mmCIF file of C-alpha atoms in Angstrom:
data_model
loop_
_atom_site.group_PDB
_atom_site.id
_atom_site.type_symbol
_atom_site.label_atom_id
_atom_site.label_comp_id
_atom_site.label_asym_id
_atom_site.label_seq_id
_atom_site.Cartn_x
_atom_site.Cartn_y
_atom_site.Cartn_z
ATOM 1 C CA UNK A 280 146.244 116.479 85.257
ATOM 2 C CA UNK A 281 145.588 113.261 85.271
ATOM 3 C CA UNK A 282 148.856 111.873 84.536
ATOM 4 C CA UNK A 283 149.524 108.748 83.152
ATOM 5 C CA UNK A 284 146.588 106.389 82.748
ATOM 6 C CA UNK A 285 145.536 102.730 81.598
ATOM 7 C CA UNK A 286 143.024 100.584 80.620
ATOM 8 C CA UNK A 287 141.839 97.893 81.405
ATOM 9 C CA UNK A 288 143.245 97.677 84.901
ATOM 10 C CA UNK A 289 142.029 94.115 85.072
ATOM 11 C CA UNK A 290 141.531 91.611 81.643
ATOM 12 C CA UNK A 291 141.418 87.760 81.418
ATOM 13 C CA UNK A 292 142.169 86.383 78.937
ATOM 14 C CA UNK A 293 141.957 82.757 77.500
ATOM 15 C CA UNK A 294 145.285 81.252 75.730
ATOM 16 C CA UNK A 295 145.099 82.567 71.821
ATOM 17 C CA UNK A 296 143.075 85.104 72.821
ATOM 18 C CA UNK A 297 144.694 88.690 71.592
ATOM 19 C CA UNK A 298 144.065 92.430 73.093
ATOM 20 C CA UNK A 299 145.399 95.562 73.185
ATOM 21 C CA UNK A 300 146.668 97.121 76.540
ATOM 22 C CA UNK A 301 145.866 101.449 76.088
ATOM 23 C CA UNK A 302 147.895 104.142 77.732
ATOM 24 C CA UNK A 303 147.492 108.003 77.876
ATOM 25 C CA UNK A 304 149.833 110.577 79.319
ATOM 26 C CA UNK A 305 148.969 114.273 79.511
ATOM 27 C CA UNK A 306 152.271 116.169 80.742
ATOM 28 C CA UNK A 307 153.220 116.249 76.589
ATOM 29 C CA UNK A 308 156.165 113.940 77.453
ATOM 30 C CA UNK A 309 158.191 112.837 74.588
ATOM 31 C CA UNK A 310 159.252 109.376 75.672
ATOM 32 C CA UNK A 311 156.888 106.054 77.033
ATOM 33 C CA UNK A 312 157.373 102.431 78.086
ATOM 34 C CA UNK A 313 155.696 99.750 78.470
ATOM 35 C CA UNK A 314 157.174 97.265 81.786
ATOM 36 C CA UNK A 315 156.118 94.170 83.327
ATOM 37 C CA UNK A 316 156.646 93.195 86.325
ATOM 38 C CA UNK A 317 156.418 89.517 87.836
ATOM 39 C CA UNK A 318 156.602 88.336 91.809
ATOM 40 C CA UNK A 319 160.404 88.613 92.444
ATOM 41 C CA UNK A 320 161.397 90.108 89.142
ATOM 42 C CA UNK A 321 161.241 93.976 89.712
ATOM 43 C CA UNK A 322 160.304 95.817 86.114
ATOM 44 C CA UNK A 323 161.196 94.434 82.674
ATOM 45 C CA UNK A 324 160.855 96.470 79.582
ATOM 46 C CA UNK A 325 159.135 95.549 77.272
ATOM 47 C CA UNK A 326 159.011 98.164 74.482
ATOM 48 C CA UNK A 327 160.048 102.006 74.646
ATOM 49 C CA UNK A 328 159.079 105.091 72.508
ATOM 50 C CA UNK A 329 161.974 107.424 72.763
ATOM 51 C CA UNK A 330 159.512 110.004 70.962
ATOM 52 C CA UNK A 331 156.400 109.967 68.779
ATOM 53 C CA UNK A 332 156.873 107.804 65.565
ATOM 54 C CA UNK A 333 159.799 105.759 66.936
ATOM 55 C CA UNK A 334 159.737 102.601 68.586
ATOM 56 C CA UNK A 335 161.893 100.009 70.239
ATOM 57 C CA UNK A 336 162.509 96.797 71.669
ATOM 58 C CA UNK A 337 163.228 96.304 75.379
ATOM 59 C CA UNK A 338 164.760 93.220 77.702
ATOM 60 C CA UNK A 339 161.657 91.180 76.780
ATOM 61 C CA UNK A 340 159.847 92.097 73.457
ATOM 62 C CA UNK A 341 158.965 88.606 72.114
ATOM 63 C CA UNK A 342 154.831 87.781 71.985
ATOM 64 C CA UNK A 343 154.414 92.052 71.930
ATOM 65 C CA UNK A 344 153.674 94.956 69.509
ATOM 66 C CA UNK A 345 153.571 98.249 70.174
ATOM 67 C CA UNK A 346 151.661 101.523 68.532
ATOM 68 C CA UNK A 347 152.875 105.269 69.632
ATOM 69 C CA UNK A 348 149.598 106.350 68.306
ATOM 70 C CA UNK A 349 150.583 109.915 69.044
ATOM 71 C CA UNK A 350 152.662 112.194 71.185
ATOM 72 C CA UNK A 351 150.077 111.259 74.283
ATOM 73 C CA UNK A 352 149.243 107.200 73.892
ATOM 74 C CA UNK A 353 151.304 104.263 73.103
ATOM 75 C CA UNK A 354 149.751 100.346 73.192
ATOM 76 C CA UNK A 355 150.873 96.998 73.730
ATOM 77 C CA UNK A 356 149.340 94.553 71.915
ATOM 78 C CA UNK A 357 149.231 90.582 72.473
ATOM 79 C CA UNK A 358 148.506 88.538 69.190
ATOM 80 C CA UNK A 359 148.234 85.464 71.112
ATOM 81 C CA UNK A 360 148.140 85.239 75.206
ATOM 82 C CA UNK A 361 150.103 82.634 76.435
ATOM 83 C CA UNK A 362 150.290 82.205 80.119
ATOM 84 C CA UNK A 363 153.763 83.153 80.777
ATOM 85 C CA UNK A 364 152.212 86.817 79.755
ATOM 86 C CA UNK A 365 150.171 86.179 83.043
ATOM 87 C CA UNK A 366 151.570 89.545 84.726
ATOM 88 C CA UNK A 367 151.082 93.112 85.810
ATOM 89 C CA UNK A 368 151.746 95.493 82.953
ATOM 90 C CA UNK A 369 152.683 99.029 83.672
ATOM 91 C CA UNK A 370 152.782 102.269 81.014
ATOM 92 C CA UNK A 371 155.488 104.871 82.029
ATOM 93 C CA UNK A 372 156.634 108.290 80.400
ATOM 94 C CA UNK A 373 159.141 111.350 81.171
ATOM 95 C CA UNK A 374 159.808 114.330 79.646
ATOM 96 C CA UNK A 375 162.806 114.300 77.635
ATOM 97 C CA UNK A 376 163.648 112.217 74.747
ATOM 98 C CA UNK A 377 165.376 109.065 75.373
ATOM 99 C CA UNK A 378 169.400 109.485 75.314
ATOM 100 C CA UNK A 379 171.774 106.766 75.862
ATOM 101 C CA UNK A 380 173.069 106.571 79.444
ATOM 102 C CA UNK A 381 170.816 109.816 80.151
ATOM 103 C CA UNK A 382 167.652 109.128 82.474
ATOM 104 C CA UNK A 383 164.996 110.721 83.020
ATOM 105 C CA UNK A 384 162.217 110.188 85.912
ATOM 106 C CA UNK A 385 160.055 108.037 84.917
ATOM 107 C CA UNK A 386 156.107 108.782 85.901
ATOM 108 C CA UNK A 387 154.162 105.033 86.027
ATOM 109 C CA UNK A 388 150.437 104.472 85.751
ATOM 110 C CA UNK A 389 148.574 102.170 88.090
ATOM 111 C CA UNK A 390 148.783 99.343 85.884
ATOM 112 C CA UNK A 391 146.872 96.460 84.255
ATOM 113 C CA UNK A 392 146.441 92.727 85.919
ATOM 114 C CA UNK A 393 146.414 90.314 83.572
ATOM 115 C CA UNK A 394 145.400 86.635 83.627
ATOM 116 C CA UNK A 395 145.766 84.261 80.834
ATOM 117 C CA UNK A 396 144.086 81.095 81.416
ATOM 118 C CA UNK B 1 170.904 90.718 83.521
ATOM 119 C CA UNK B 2 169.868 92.218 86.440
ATOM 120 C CA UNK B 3 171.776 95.993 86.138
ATOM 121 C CA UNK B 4 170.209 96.829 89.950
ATOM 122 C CA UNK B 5 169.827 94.669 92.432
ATOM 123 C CA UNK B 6 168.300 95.340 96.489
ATOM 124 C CA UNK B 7 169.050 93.758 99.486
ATOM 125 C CA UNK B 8 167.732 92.703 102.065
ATOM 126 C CA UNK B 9 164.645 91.365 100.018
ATOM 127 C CA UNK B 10 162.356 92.191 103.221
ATOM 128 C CA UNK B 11 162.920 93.849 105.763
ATOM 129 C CA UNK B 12 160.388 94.437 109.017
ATOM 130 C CA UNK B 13 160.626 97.616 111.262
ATOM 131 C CA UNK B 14 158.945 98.936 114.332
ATOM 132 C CA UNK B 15 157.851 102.310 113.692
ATOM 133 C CA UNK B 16 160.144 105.218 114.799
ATOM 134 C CA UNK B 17 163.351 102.949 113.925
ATOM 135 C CA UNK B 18 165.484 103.920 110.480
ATOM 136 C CA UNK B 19 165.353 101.114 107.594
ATOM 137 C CA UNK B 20 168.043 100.916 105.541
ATOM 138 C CA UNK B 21 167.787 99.914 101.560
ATOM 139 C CA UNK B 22 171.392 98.979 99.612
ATOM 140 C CA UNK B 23 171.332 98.574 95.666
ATOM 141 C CA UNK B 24 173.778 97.287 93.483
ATOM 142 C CA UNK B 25 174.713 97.515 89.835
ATOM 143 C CA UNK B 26 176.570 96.565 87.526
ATOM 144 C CA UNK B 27 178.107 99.200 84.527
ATOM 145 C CA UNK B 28 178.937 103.124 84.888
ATOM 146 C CA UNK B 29 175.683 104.937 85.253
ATOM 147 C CA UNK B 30 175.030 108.879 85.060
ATOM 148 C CA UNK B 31 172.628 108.651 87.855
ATOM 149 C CA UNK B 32 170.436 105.952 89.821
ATOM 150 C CA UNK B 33 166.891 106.583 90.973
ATOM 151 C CA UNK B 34 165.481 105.467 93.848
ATOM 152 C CA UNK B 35 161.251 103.977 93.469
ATOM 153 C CA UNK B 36 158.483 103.231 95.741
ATOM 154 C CA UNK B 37 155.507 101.283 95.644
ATOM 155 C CA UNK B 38 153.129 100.674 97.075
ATOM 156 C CA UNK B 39 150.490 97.392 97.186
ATOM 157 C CA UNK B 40 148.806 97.186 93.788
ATOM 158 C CA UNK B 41 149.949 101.006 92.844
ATOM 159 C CA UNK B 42 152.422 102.201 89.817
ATOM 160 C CA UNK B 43 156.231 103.445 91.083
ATOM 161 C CA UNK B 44 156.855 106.800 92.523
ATOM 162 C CA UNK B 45 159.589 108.090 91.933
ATOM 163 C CA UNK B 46 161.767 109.328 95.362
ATOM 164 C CA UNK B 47 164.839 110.832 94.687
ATOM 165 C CA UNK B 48 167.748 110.767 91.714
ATOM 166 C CA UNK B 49 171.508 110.739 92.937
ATOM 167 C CA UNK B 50 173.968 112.382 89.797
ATOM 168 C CA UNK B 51 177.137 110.046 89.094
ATOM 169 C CA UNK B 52 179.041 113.042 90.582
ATOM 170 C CA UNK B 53 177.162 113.437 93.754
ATOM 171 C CA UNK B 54 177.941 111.310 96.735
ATOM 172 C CA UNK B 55 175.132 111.882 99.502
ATOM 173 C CA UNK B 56 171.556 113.539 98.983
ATOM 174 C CA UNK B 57 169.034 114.341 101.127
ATOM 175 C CA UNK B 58 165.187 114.580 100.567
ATOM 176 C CA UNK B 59 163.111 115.262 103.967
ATOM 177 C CA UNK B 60 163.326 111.970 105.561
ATOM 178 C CA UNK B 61 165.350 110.222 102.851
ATOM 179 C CA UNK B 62 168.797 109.953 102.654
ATOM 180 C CA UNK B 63 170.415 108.309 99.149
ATOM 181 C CA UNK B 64 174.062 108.008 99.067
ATOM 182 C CA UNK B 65 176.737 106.836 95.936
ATOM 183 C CA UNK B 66 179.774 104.821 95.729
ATOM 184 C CA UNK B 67 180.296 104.775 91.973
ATOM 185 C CA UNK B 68 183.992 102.485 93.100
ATOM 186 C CA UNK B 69 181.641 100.059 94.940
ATOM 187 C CA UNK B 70 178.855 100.387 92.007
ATOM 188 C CA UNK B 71 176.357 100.918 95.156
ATOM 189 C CA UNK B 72 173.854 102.827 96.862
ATOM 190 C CA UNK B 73 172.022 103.310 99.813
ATOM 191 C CA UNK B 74 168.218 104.217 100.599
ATOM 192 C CA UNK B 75 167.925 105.248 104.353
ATOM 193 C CA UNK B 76 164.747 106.146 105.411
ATOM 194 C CA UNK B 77 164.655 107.591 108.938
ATOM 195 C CA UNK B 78 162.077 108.208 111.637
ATOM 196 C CA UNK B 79 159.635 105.403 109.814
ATOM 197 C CA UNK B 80 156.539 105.215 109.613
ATOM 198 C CA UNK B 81 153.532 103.033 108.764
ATOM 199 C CA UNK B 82 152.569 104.557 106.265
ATOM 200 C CA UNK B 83 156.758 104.107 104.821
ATOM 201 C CA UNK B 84 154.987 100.385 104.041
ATOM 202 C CA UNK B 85 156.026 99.638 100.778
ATOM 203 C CA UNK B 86 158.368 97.701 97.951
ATOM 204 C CA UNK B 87 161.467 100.163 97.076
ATOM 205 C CA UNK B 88 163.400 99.840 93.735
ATOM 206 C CA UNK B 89 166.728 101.395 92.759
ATOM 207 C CA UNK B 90 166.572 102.126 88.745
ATOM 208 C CA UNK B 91 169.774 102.414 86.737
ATOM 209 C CA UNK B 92 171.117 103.341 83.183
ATOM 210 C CA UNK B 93 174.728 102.242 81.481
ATOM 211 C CA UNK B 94 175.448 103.076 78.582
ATOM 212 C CA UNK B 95 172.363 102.075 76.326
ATOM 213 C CA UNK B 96 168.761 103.497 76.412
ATOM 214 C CA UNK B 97 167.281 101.101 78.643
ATOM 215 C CA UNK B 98 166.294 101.434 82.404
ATOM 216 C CA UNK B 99 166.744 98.410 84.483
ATOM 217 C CA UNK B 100 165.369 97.705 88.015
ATOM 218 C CA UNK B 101 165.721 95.601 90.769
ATOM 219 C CA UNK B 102 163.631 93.234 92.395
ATOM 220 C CA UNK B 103 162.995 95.778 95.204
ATOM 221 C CA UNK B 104 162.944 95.749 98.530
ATOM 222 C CA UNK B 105 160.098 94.871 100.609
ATOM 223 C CA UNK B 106 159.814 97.477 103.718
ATOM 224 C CA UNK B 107 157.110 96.754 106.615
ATOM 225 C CA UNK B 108 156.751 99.113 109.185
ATOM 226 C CA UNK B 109 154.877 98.046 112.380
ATOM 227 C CA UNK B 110 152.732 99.933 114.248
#
């Protein structure tokens, strides 16, 4: 098993510019999340998938869109860069479906650096 | 708002000596997960402590719980170079969204 992957794992990107960051799971896990993280910061979420068909804003949604394509990948999309999205960006999944105040382990890809000039 | 938050911020070891990791938080959780990573990887996840569980032990980790205090410990014993790494505690209140801290930055010298 692979686990969780990403792609790109490194973009740049000029201001305006728009692109869509891919992930894939393959441990048929129900929920995924999209996080960036900044120097300093820890993780922010951005968007969650609690299963396949729903989605939901995080701490910091604002500038993103998200697609749960199916049970296995979910994307983040940027319209328009701006540098403040100048970050790593990091996919995560577990098994269950998302309850409130339940949490599940969380299994994180290796992420995607990106740069937006 | 930050719902975990580490301290120290770094911390430098020799190795052999135990390092010691302290989260706090904010709301009533169900459990809190303890994270590592390492330089330019995705987290691992370490160990989960229950609301109702006060100490647990995974080979060289130790996590305790003080759900009065809202805190936890990460004590990693015997270190080891390889231990090099940023640790994160990961929480849950009462919503659906995980929050970390800004982690902890271990370095264990050789």
């Amino acid at each position: 098993n692979a686990g969780v992957t990403q792609t790109p794992k490194f973009q740049v990107l000029k201001t305006g510019q728009s692109m869509t960051l891919q992930c894939a799971q393959d441990m048929n896990h129900n929920s995924m999340y999209w996080y960036r993280q900044d120097p300093g910061m820890g993780l922010r979420l951005i968007y969650y998938s609690a299963s396949e068909g729903t989605t939901d804003k995080g701490e910091v949604p604002n500038g993103y869109n998200v697609s749960r394509l199916n049970k296995r990948e979910f994307s983040l999309r940027l319209e328009s860069a701006a540098p403040s999205q100048t970050s790593v960006y990091f996919c995560a999944s577990s098994e269950s479906p998302v309850v409130a105040g339940a949490q599940e382990t969380q299994y994180f890809g290796p992420g995607t650096r990106l740069l937006v000039l | 708002s930050q719902q975990g938050e580490e301290d120290p911020q770094a911390l430098s070891i020799q190795e052999g000596e135990n390092a010691t990791m302290n989260c706090s938080y904010k709301t009533s959780i169900n459990n809190l997960q303890w994270y590592r990573q390492n330089s330019g990887r995705g987290l691992v996840h370490l160990i989960l402590i229950r609301s109702n569980e006060r100490e647990k032990h995974s080979g060289r980790l130790r996590v305790t719980l003080d759900t009065s205090k809202k805190s936890s410990s990460l004590l990693i014993t015997a270190s080891r170079a390889a231990d090099t790494a940023s640790y994160f505690c990961a929480t849950r209140g009462g919503g659906f969204k995980t929050i970390f801290g800004a982690g902890t930055r271990l370095f264990v010298k050789a």
